[in-house]
């Protein structure tokens, strides 16, 4: 526990750094070409508790539950088991114990919105209209022309309805047809998912990242969505529609609170991190009315969607700062398993300053495995497409060493491995100028700094065309200025003027992202020299 700049107590996860593991691609212990739980256990030194560890506070492991794999684990057929490809429950318990021994918390993925078509609940539900499991899912009669009940589209394309011939009704699926939506208007769903939450928390996990929460409730009248405004880009406009009636309904907050109640009953203080691609002002609602009422954190995806451009990044950060309630705490990622990696979106030149940005903003950063060494998207050259939604390139295996398959597996990797001779953990671990070394230093800087851990945030009024995003982080006894250049070219910047009378004229460099620019030197804020895409932390 520590204290905010304003004196409020902070939890472990506010100053903490989270790290996402996509288990299929992290480390393979048995040579089948697919990552597994024992592989994660064997690589915990990379994360925490050993000399040279990154020093992250928690891992979030994407799904490893039994699944036919239509959506690589996000189609669950048994919520309380381990898919044999990843190991077994005993292996999970070993992983959990080993993580906890080194002070690393463990978050799992909770997928409350849909099961697999192979889940016993759905098999039973589709066995007959009178089966008691029927009401756990959303069924509707055909439209008068025999087609789908309405025109709702699924996230991955095509109608959100699938015909079930034996029972003569359609079922709803927000994602793939292999992922029938659960109906959270049915108390049986609350009860069953509540049991799942309790099962894992009582086993010792520290919380959940909660998948696609905004899809948990739909309009019971199945009203038609309006068409999306042409040319307008918004998270709730896709596949030609404004998803007004089947996404982010007001009652979703009741679902979050139900999950919260189950979590509190099993393990008070568990972390619940929500996933929803909606604008921040609507996202803020999912934090509820007070700490511990609903989600603790929600991903700020407008931030993830920002280009590498100072003004756009600042806009995203400050929209969240403005939209969140006073007790709210932002949560940001630059990459994840659903989007192109930021090394690819922003370009490699951005990586060092992007790391500083992510680790110095007010909020909890979630790193995506491999970003700490600068892994970029790897597009399978063979033309093989495994994920029908086109996300393979961001999911390729971790590059551990300059070795066949990057040291990820002794077998044939399930997806191609990037160029591990250029980018790998082992080489960067021994290079003090590497990106990995910078991540490690920034995580340590953050852990040691009250202002970075929990201080207040204030953006500076840098000129729109300066290409610099600068902000103050301040706690009771520490005041830091962070300046991030996104411009690609060196320049001199008047940050004193940008501070509008709030800043002293001089500061002292704490850290630069330039490996050869040592900390400690005095700086004139009126003429602050920044290299292209350099980030600096300055002590005021
Ligand atoms: C969000 C997950 O991150 C994504 O991978 C998945 O396809 C959808 N939710 C559906 O579960």
XYZ file of N, CA and C in Angstrom, residues 224-450:
681
model
N -33.793 -3.172 -34.359
C -32.772 -3.071 -35.412
C -31.747 -1.992 -35.080
N -30.490 -2.270 -35.362
C -29.454 -1.244 -35.220
C -29.550 -0.251 -36.370
N -29.305 1.035 -36.088
C -29.253 1.987 -37.211
C -27.984 1.758 -38.043
N -28.023 2.173 -39.310
C -26.787 2.034 -40.101
C -25.711 2.971 -39.558
N -24.453 2.577 -39.685
C -23.341 3.441 -39.244
C -23.262 4.641 -40.173
N -22.920 5.786 -39.578
C -22.758 6.976 -40.411
C -21.593 6.738 -41.364
N -21.783 6.997 -42.656
C -20.705 6.693 -43.599
C -19.443 7.487 -43.267
N -18.326 6.814 -43.305
C -17.045 7.502 -43.098
C -16.712 7.773 -41.655
N -17.658 7.674 -40.731
C -17.347 7.984 -39.336
C -16.743 6.748 -38.679
N -15.643 6.979 -37.952
C -14.968 5.841 -37.309
C -15.227 5.909 -35.818
N -15.938 4.929 -35.307
C -16.160 4.857 -33.866
C -16.133 3.401 -33.480
N -15.793 3.136 -32.207
C -15.694 1.749 -31.784
C -17.025 1.004 -31.889
N -18.149 1.711 -31.734
C -19.424 1.007 -31.777
C -20.057 1.048 -33.164
N -19.297 1.545 -34.154
C -19.721 1.484 -35.552
C -18.843 0.438 -36.226
N -19.378 -0.659 -36.612
C -18.581 -1.588 -37.416
C -19.527 -2.512 -38.152
N -18.984 -3.155 -39.175
C -19.788 -4.030 -40.031
C -21.056 -3.313 -40.486
N -20.906 -2.014 -40.782
C -22.007 -1.257 -41.366
C -23.064 -0.793 -40.378
N -22.886 -1.078 -39.092
C -23.938 -0.723 -38.141
C -23.422 0.082 -36.968
N -24.320 0.866 -36.405
C -24.098 1.435 -35.083
C -24.719 0.417 -34.119
N -23.890 -0.202 -33.296
C -24.370 -1.331 -32.479
C -25.071 -0.850 -31.207
N -26.149 -0.186 -31.459
C -26.893 0.482 -30.396
C -27.621 -0.506 -29.486
N -28.174 -1.561 -30.070
C -29.070 -2.437 -29.299
C -28.430 -3.751 -28.872
N -27.235 -4.042 -29.342
C -26.622 -5.326 -28.946
C -25.233 -5.148 -28.334
N -24.933 -3.934 -27.908
C -23.619 -3.678 -27.306
C -23.761 -2.539 -26.304
N -23.100 -2.666 -25.148
C -23.011 -1.564 -24.189
C -24.386 -1.043 -23.760
N -25.313 -1.945 -23.492
C -26.627 -1.544 -22.970
C -26.461 -1.114 -21.502
N -27.368 -0.277 -21.002
C -27.218 0.211 -19.621
C -27.137 -0.921 -18.590
N -27.830 -2.028 -18.851
C -27.867 -3.114 -17.850
C -26.550 -3.887 -17.757
N -25.597 -3.594 -18.630
C -24.305 -4.305 -18.539
C -23.670 -4.053 -17.165
N -23.903 -2.870 -16.618
C -23.325 -2.573 -15.296
C -23.833 -3.566 -14.237
N -25.077 -4.013 -14.376
C -25.598 -5.016 -13.422
C -24.809 -6.324 -13.544
N -24.411 -6.639 -14.759
C -23.627 -7.863 -14.970
C -22.263 -7.721 -14.287
N -21.650 -6.565 -14.469
C -20.342 -6.337 -13.838
C -20.493 -6.463 -12.317
N -21.549 -5.875 -11.792
C -21.740 -5.935 -10.330
C -21.998 -7.360 -9.854
N -22.653 -8.129 -10.679
C -22.885 -9.534 -10.308
C -21.544 -10.280 -10.230
N -20.681 -10.046 -11.217
C -19.356 -10.690 -11.208
C -18.571 -10.191 -9.997
N -18.682 -8.904 -9.729
C -17.989 -8.327 -8.553
C -18.450 -9.014 -7.260
N -19.779 -9.212 -7.126
C -20.280 -9.845 -5.893
C -19.705 -11.255 -5.737
N -19.680 -11.995 -6.837
C -19.128 -13.360 -6.762
C -17.658 -13.303 -6.361
N -16.932 -12.360 -6.931
C -15.501 -12.254 -6.628
C -15.296 -11.873 -5.164
N -16.076 -10.918 -4.701
C -15.903 -10.478 -3.302
C -16.216 -11.591 -2.331
N -17.233 -12.402 -2.694
C -17.618 -13.487 -1.793
C -16.475 -14.493 -1.664
N -15.743 -14.706 -2.766
C -14.679 -15.708 -2.741
C -13.376 -15.129 -2.210
N -13.062 -13.916 -2.632
C -11.758 -13.356 -2.283
C -11.832 -11.834 -2.342
N -12.132 -11.214 -1.232
C -12.280 -9.754 -1.244
C -11.016 -9.081 -1.789
N -11.244 -8.027 -2.575
C -10.098 -7.284 -3.106
C -9.509 -7.867 -4.378
N -10.165 -8.891 -4.950
C -9.656 -9.424 -6.222
C -9.719 -8.334 -7.284
N -8.789 -8.387 -8.206
C -8.747 -7.378 -9.268
C -9.652 -7.789 -10.427
N -10.522 -6.893 -10.847
C -11.351 -7.132 -12.034
C -11.049 -6.054 -13.065
N -10.542 -6.486 -14.195
C -10.130 -5.584 -15.282
C -11.022 -5.863 -16.485
N -11.818 -4.879 -16.879
C -12.794 -5.095 -17.950
C -12.247 -4.772 -19.327
N -12.728 -5.533 -20.307
C -12.353 -5.287 -21.699
C -13.589 -4.844 -22.478
N -13.532 -3.656 -23.074
C -14.651 -3.183 -23.881
C -14.140 -2.117 -24.841
N -14.393 -2.328 -26.118
C -13.990 -1.341 -27.121
C -15.129 -0.343 -27.307
N -15.182 0.645 -26.431
C -16.178 1.711 -26.536
C -15.490 3.030 -26.174
N -16.126 4.152 -26.514
C -15.493 5.441 -26.173
C -15.334 5.597 -24.659
N -14.303 6.332 -24.233
C -13.981 6.379 -22.801
C -15.102 6.898 -21.920
N -15.883 7.858 -22.415
C -16.901 8.398 -21.506
C -17.915 7.317 -21.146
N -18.121 6.365 -22.060
C -19.056 5.281 -21.745
C -18.362 4.191 -20.919
N -17.083 4.029 -21.193
C -16.279 3.048 -20.456
C -16.259 3.356 -18.960
N -16.206 4.649 -18.645
C -16.070 5.073 -17.253
C -17.202 4.525 -16.387
N -18.377 4.326 -17.000
C -19.526 3.811 -16.229
C -19.214 2.466 -15.587
N -18.356 1.690 -16.247
C -18.091 0.331 -15.750
C -17.217 0.313 -14.503
N -16.790 1.495 -14.072
C -16.082 1.561 -12.788
C -17.075 1.686 -11.640
N -18.352 1.883 -11.958
C -19.385 1.947 -10.918
C -19.357 3.263 -10.169
N -19.968 3.235 -8.973
C -20.142 4.477 -8.210
C -19.074 4.699 -7.154
N -18.290 3.697 -6.875
C -17.288 3.817 -5.807
C -16.252 2.716 -6.013
N -15.084 2.854 -5.414
C -14.086 1.780 -5.555
C -14.696 0.454 -5.100
N -14.449 -0.597 -5.868
C -14.945 -1.919 -5.479
C -16.408 -2.151 -5.795
N -17.059 -1.201 -6.483
C -18.476 -1.362 -6.833
C -18.619 -2.202 -8.105
N -17.744 -1.986 -9.072
C -17.850 -2.685 -10.358
C -16.435 -3.122 -10.769
N -15.974 -2.730 -11.963
C -14.585 -3.056 -12.312
C -13.622 -2.130 -11.567
N -12.421 -2.652 -11.289
C -11.355 -1.798 -10.747
C -10.712 -1.001 -11.867
N -10.550 -1.672 -12.998
C -9.870 -1.071 -14.148
C -10.639 -1.437 -15.414
N -10.583 -0.571 -16.397
C -11.074 -0.915 -17.738
C -10.023 -0.446 -18.746
N -9.804 -1.248 -19.762
C -8.819 -0.863 -20.778
C -9.283 0.384 -21.517
N -8.373 1.329 -21.679
C -8.637 2.540 -22.466
C -8.195 2.233 -23.909
N -9.105 1.690 -24.712
C -8.704 1.320 -26.070
C -8.569 2.497 -27.040
N -9.273 3.617 -26.796
C -8.955 4.766 -27.663
C -7.465 5.135 -27.584
N -6.838 4.917 -26.424
C -5.392 5.162 -26.317
C -4.637 4.187 -27.209
N -5.015 2.899 -27.127
C -4.325 1.905 -27.969
C -4.482 2.245 -29.450
N -5.627 2.819 -29.790
C -5.902 3.103 -31.202
C -5.246 4.404 -31.686
N -4.605 5.156 -30.778
C -4.003 6.426 -31.203
C -2.774 6.187 -32.074
N -2.544 7.058 -33.018
C -1.284 6.969 -33.770
C -0.122 7.460 -32.911
N 1.091 7.234 -33.365
C 2.290 7.742 -32.666
C 2.426 9.212 -33.010
N 1.656 10.003 -32.309
C 1.599 11.434 -32.617
C 1.244 12.138 -31.310
N 2.098 13.088 -30.901
C 1.993 13.674 -29.559
C 0.584 14.175 -29.245
N -0.010 14.923 -30.176
C -1.316 15.519 -29.909
C -2.394 14.460 -29.733
N -2.356 13.435 -30.561
C -3.379 12.386 -30.490
C -3.243 11.593 -29.189
N -2.001 11.328 -28.795
C -1.784 10.575 -27.550
C -2.262 11.399 -26.360
N -1.918 12.679 -26.374
C -2.344 13.534 -25.266
C -3.872 13.598 -25.210
N -4.485 13.737 -26.356
C -5.948 13.808 -26.413
C -6.559 12.549 -25.787
N -6.030 11.382 -26.152
C -6.578 10.124 -25.609
C -6.388 10.068 -24.093
N -5.211 10.432 -23.637
C -4.932 10.381 -22.197
C -5.875 11.318 -21.445
N -6.045 12.515 -21.983
C -6.812 13.516 -21.224
C -8.309 13.291 -21.335
N -8.737 12.635 -22.399
C -10.154 12.256 -22.450
C -10.475 11.292 -21.319
N -9.579 10.343 -21.090
C -9.818 9.378 -20.005
C -9.714 10.069 -18.657
N -8.715 10.922 -18.504
C -8.565 11.639 -17.225
C -9.843 12.427 -16.913
N -10.440 13.010 -17.958
C -11.633 13.836 -17.744
C -12.876 12.969 -17.531
N -12.929 11.831 -18.213
C -14.163 11.033 -18.182
C -14.270 10.184 -16.921
N -13.148 9.807 -16.356
C -13.198 8.866 -15.240
C -13.640 9.563 -13.957
N -14.335 8.826 -13.088
C -14.701 9.411 -11.799
C -13.448 9.700 -10.973
N -13.603 10.503 -9.929
C -12.437 10.926 -9.144
C -11.645 9.729 -8.621
N -12.341 8.643 -8.283
C -11.617 7.484 -7.750
C -11.062 6.592 -8.875
N -11.374 6.938 -10.133
C -11.000 6.063 -11.252
C -9.502 6.069 -11.511
N -9.037 5.019 -12.114
C -7.607 4.850 -12.374
C -7.465 4.283 -13.779
N -6.798 4.983 -14.682
C -6.729 4.502 -16.064
C -5.932 3.191 -16.208
N -6.146 2.529 -17.304
C -5.427 1.280 -17.601
C -5.182 1.252 -19.104
N -3.925 1.118 -19.480
C -3.611 1.249 -20.906
C -2.674 0.149 -21.386
N -2.880 -0.218 -22.623
C -1.951 -1.118 -23.297
C -1.628 -0.503 -24.645
N -0.437 -0.776 -25.144
C -0.090 -0.331 -26.494
C -0.279 -1.456 -27.505
N -0.267 -2.694 -27.004
C -0.421 -3.853 -27.884
C -1.183 -4.931 -27.137
N -1.812 -5.820 -27.883
C -2.390 -7.034 -27.300
C -2.576 -8.062 -28.423
N -3.221 -9.171 -28.104
C -3.324 -10.267 -29.063
C -4.393 -10.023 -30.137
N -5.100 -8.900 -30.057
C -6.187 -8.632 -31.005
C -5.851 -7.547 -32.019
N -4.738 -6.889 -31.842
C -4.402 -5.730 -32.686
C -2.971 -5.846 -33.181
N -2.672 -5.211 -34.310
C -1.272 -5.192 -34.747
C -0.387 -4.633 -33.630
N 0.811 -5.204 -33.490
C 1.725 -4.731 -32.440
C 2.145 -3.296 -32.709
N 2.471 -2.566 -31.616
C 2.807 -1.161 -31.840
C 4.152 -0.991 -32.524
N 5.032 -2.000 -32.449
C 6.286 -1.907 -33.223
C 5.956 -1.802 -34.709
N 4.854 -2.414 -35.103
C 4.429 -2.376 -36.506
C 3.588 -1.135 -36.789
N 2.661 -0.818 -35.888
C 1.781 0.344 -36.130
C 2.554 1.654 -36.072
N 3.391 1.800 -35.036
C 4.110 3.072 -34.849
C 5.430 3.098 -35.622
N 6.005 1.907 -35.819
C 7.351 1.830 -36.390
C 8.376 1.648 -35.271
N 9.482 1.011 -35.612
C 10.464 0.640 -34.593
C 11.078 1.852 -33.886
N 11.182 2.958 -34.602
C 11.855 4.115 -34.026
C 11.159 4.618 -32.765
N 9.878 4.282 -32.624
C 9.097 4.798 -31.496
C 9.296 3.999 -30.216
N 9.907 2.812 -30.314
C 9.737 1.831 -29.239
C 10.257 2.279 -27.880
N 11.390 2.974 -27.876
C 11.964 3.347 -26.567
C 11.106 4.429 -25.901
N 10.709 5.424 -26.677
C 9.882 6.481 -26.083
C 8.488 5.951 -25.748
N 7.982 5.018 -26.548
C 6.660 4.442 -26.250
C 6.704 3.692 -24.915
N 7.834 3.021 -24.652
C 7.977 2.324 -23.367
C 7.932 3.328 -22.224
N 8.622 4.447 -22.402
C 8.618 5.459 -21.341
C 7.218 6.031 -21.151
N 6.535 6.286 -22.244
C 5.171 6.815 -22.153
C 4.300 5.850 -21.346
N 4.300 4.611 -21.757
C 3.432 3.622 -21.121
C 3.721 3.487 -19.626
N 4.988 3.591 -19.253
C 5.361 3.322 -17.853
C 5.411 4.565 -16.983
N 5.122 5.735 -17.561
C 5.157 6.950 -16.734
C 3.828 7.695 -16.668
N 2.831 7.247 -17.438
C 1.528 7.907 -17.327
C 0.865 7.505 -16.020
N -0.118 8.290 -15.590
C -0.900 7.905 -14.417
C -1.840 6.791 -14.845
N -1.709 5.641 -14.242
C -2.541 4.513 -14.627
C -1.730 3.239 -14.626
N -2.427 2.123 -14.811
C -1.768 0.820 -14.807
C -1.452 0.407 -16.237
N -0.175 0.204 -16.574
C 0.150 -0.267 -17.912
C 0.047 -1.789 -18.014
N -0.409 -2.249 -19.156
C -0.451 -3.693 -19.416
C 0.463 -3.949 -20.613
N 1.576 -4.615 -20.346
C 2.528 -4.908 -21.417
C 2.088 -6.195 -22.106
N 2.314 -6.265 -23.398
C 1.986 -7.486 -24.132
C 3.281 -8.243 -24.403
N 3.321 -9.516 -24.037
C 4.556 -10.296 -24.142
C 5.273 -10.033 -25.467
N 6.563 -9.786 -25.350
C 7.372 -9.550 -26.548
C 7.583 -8.079 -26.845
N 6.690 -7.196 -26.313
C 6.914 -5.772 -26.608
C 8.191 -5.294 -25.944
N 8.587 -5.953 -24.834
C 9.783 -5.519 -24.112
C 11.069 -5.778 -24.894
N 10.984 -6.596 -25.949
C 12.165 -6.770 -26.808
C 11.919 -6.175 -28.195
N 10.761 -5.556 -28.360
C 10.473 -4.908 -29.643
C 9.978 -5.846 -30.718
N 9.270 -6.898 -30.306
C 8.722 -7.791 -31.337
C 7.690 -7.045 -32.183
N 7.762 -7.289 -33.475
C 6.815 -6.688 -34.420
C 5.909 -7.794 -34.966
N 4.909 -7.406 -35.724
C 4.024 -8.399 -36.342
C 4.819 -9.300 -37.280
N 4.456 -10.557 -37.303
C 5.082 -11.513 -38.219
C 3.963 -12.095 -39.078
N 3.936 -11.713 -40.325
C 2.855 -12.192 -41.193
C 3.282 -13.526 -41.789
N 2.521 -14.580 -41.516
C 2.910 -15.884 -42.057
C 3.069 -15.808 -43.574
N 4.264 -16.197 -44.059
C 4.534 -16.020 -45.488
C 3.849 -17.090 -46.325
N 3.564 -18.220 -45.698
C 3.003 -19.319 -46.468
C 1.581 -19.031 -46.921
N 1.021 -17.916 -46.453
C -0.373 -17.629 -46.799
C -1.342 -18.384 -45.918
N -0.833 -19.118 -44.949
C -1.707 -19.871 -44.050
C -2.372 -18.897 -43.080
N -3.672 -18.983 -42.976
C -4.397 -18.130 -42.039
C -5.042 -19.039 -40.996
N -4.618 -18.891 -39.746
C -5.225 -19.705 -38.694
C -6.398 -18.963 -38.057
N -6.180 -17.720 -37.684
C -7.261 -16.938 -37.074
C -8.071 -16.294 -38.192
N -9.349 -16.642 -38.255
C -10.182 -16.140 -39.359
C -10.371 -14.632 -39.268
N -10.143 -14.052 -38.071
C -10.282 -12.599 -37.945
C -8.958 -11.876 -38.205
N -7.946 -12.602 -38.657
C -6.731 -11.941 -39.148
C -5.766 -11.462 -38.090
N -5.709 -12.144 -36.918
C -4.858 -11.638 -35.844
C -3.588 -12.464 -35.626
N -3.282 -13.387 -36.539
C -2.106 -14.257 -36.348
C -0.815 -13.470 -36.163
N -0.651 -12.391 -36.918
C 0.644 -11.698 -36.965
C 1.066 -11.132 -35.611
N 0.081 -10.825 -34.754
C 0.414 -10.267 -33.434
C 0.566 -11.366 -32.385
N 0.393 -12.622 -32.793
C 0.344 -13.718 -31.820
C 1.501 -14.696 -31.968
N 2.512 -14.341 -32.713
C 3.586 -15.300 -32.999
C 4.438 -15.524 -31.746
N 5.174 -16.646 -31.707
C 5.880 -17.035 -30.479
C 6.932 -16.042 -29.987
N 7.121 -16.079 -28.672
C 8.181 -15.290 -28.011
C 9.523 -15.691 -28.584
N 10.378 -14.710 -28.739
C 11.721 -14.939 -29.277
C 12.707 -14.905 -28.110
N 13.015 -16.099 -27.600
C 13.845 -16.177 -26.393
C 15.334 -16.089 -26.692
N 15.736 -16.754 -27.782
C 17.176 -16.852 -28.071
C 17.394 -16.841 -29.577
N 18.636 -16.625 -29.956
C 19.003 -16.783 -31.363
C 19.207 -18.283 -31.592
N 18.113 -18.965 -31.824
C 18.130 -20.430 -31.931
C 16.975 -20.814 -32.848
N 16.962 -22.059 -33.310
C 15.812 -22.463 -34.133
C 14.512 -22.194 -33.370
N 13.525 -21.689 -34.084
C 12.229 -21.312 -33.492
C 12.400 -20.349 -32.310
N 13.480 -19.605 -32.306
C 13.696 -18.584 -31.273
C 13.772 -19.148 -29.868
N 14.036 -20.457 -29.756
C 14.091 -21.067 -28.424
C 12.708 -21.255 -27.812
N 11.661 -21.000 -28.601
C 10.296 -21.130 -28.088
C 9.902 -22.602 -27.947
N 10.335 -23.414 -28.897
C 9.968 -24.833 -28.905
C 11.101 -25.629 -29.540
N 11.151 -26.902 -29.180
C 12.080 -27.782 -29.899
C 11.373 -28.406 -31.091
N 10.077 -28.176 -31.184
C 9.303 -28.757 -32.285
C 9.034 -27.731 -33.372
N 7.918 -27.923 -34.049
C 7.548 -27.010 -35.137
C 6.537 -26.014 -34.569
N 6.915 -24.727 -34.523
C 6.020 -23.754 -33.874
C 4.682 -23.632 -34.603
N 3.627 -23.450 -33.829
C 2.267 -23.405 -34.414
C 2.066 -22.208 -35.333
N 2.802 -21.125 -35.074
C 2.845 -19.970 -35.978
C 4.322 -19.689 -36.248
N 4.643 -19.047 -37.361
C 6.050 -18.765 -37.640
C 6.649 -17.846 -36.581
N 7.954 -17.997 -36.351
C 8.664 -17.166 -35.380
C 9.355 -16.042 -36.168
N 9.361 -14.843 -35.594
C 10.037 -13.707 -36.252
C 11.544 -13.926 -36.297
N 12.263 -12.920 -36.704
C 13.712 -13.054 -36.866
C 14.403 -12.989 -35.494
N 14.565 -14.153 -34.877
C 15.134 -14.196 -33.521
C 16.634 -13.942 -33.531
N 17.264 -13.934 -34.705
C 18.691 -13.598 -34.695
C 18.856 -12.092 -34.426
N 17.847 -11.312 -34.754
C 17.903 -9.858 -34.550
C 17.266 -9.429 -33.235
N 16.187 -10.079 -32.860
C 15.405 -9.651 -31.702
C 15.172 -10.863 -30.800
N 15.817 -10.886 -29.640
C 15.562 -11.983 -28.705
C 15.916 -11.558 -27.273
N 15.327 -12.270 -26.330
C 15.487 -11.923 -24.910
C 16.937 -12.098 -24.464
N 17.546 -13.227 -24.816
C 18.881 -13.533 -24.288
C 19.897 -12.451 -24.657
N 19.920 -12.053 -25.908
C 20.901 -11.029 -26.323
C 20.635 -9.702 -25.620
N 19.362 -9.333 -25.549
C 19.054 -8.026 -24.945
C 19.298 -8.026 -23.439
N 19.175 -9.204 -22.820
C 19.362 -9.266 -21.362
C 20.784 -8.853 -20.986
N 21.738 -9.117 -21.865
C 23.122 -8.808 -21.506
C 23.609 -7.498 -22.136
N 22.692 -6.749 -22.739
C 23.073 -5.496 -23.393
C 22.427 -4.326 -22.653
N 23.234 -3.521 -21.950
C 22.642 -2.431 -21.158
C 21.946 -1.367 -22.000
N 22.224 -1.346 -23.293
C 21.570 -0.358 -24.154
C 20.331 -0.907 -24.848
N 19.905 -2.110 -24.483
C 18.794 -2.738 -25.218
C 17.447 -2.202 -24.773
N 16.443 -2.482 -25.573
C 15.069 -2.111 -25.205
C 14.655 -2.840 -23.932
N 15.024 -4.113 -23.835
C 14.687 -4.879 -22.625
C 15.278 -4.222 -21.382
N 16.540 -3.788 -21.490
C 17.166 -3.121 -20.341
C 16.413 -1.839 -19.999
N 15.950 -1.129 -21.020
C 15.202 0.106 -20.758
C 13.878 -0.196 -20.043
N 13.160 -1.202 -20.508
C 11.904 -1.581 -19.828
C 12.178 -1.886 -18.356
N 13.225 -2.662 -18.127
C 13.573 -3.042 -16.754
C 13.849 -1.794 -15.910
N 14.632 -0.861 -16.491
C 14.963 0.370 -15.746
C 13.728 1.207 -15.491
N 12.876 1.318 -16.495
C 11.677 2.155 -16.322
C 10.726 1.547 -15.289
N 10.625 0.225 -15.279
C 9.759 -0.416 -14.277
C 10.343 -0.190 -12.884
N 11.671 -0.251 -12.783
C 12.311 0.027 -11.487
C 12.153 1.500 -11.109
N 12.293 2.398 -12.092
C 12.096 3.840 -11.825
C 10.704 4.065 -11.243
N 9.746 3.426 -11.873
C 8.355 3.603 -11.473
C 8.141 3.091 -10.048
N 8.705 1.907 -9.782
C 8.517 1.303 -8.452
C 9.138 2.175 -7.365
N 10.204 2.915 -7.736
C 10.932 3.686 -6.724
C 10.434 5.123 -6.605
N 9.480 5.513 -7.433
C 9.092 6.932 -7.475
C 7.641 7.129 -7.041
N 7.408 7.815 -5.931
C 6.025 8.081 -5.501
C 5.230 8.828 -6.569
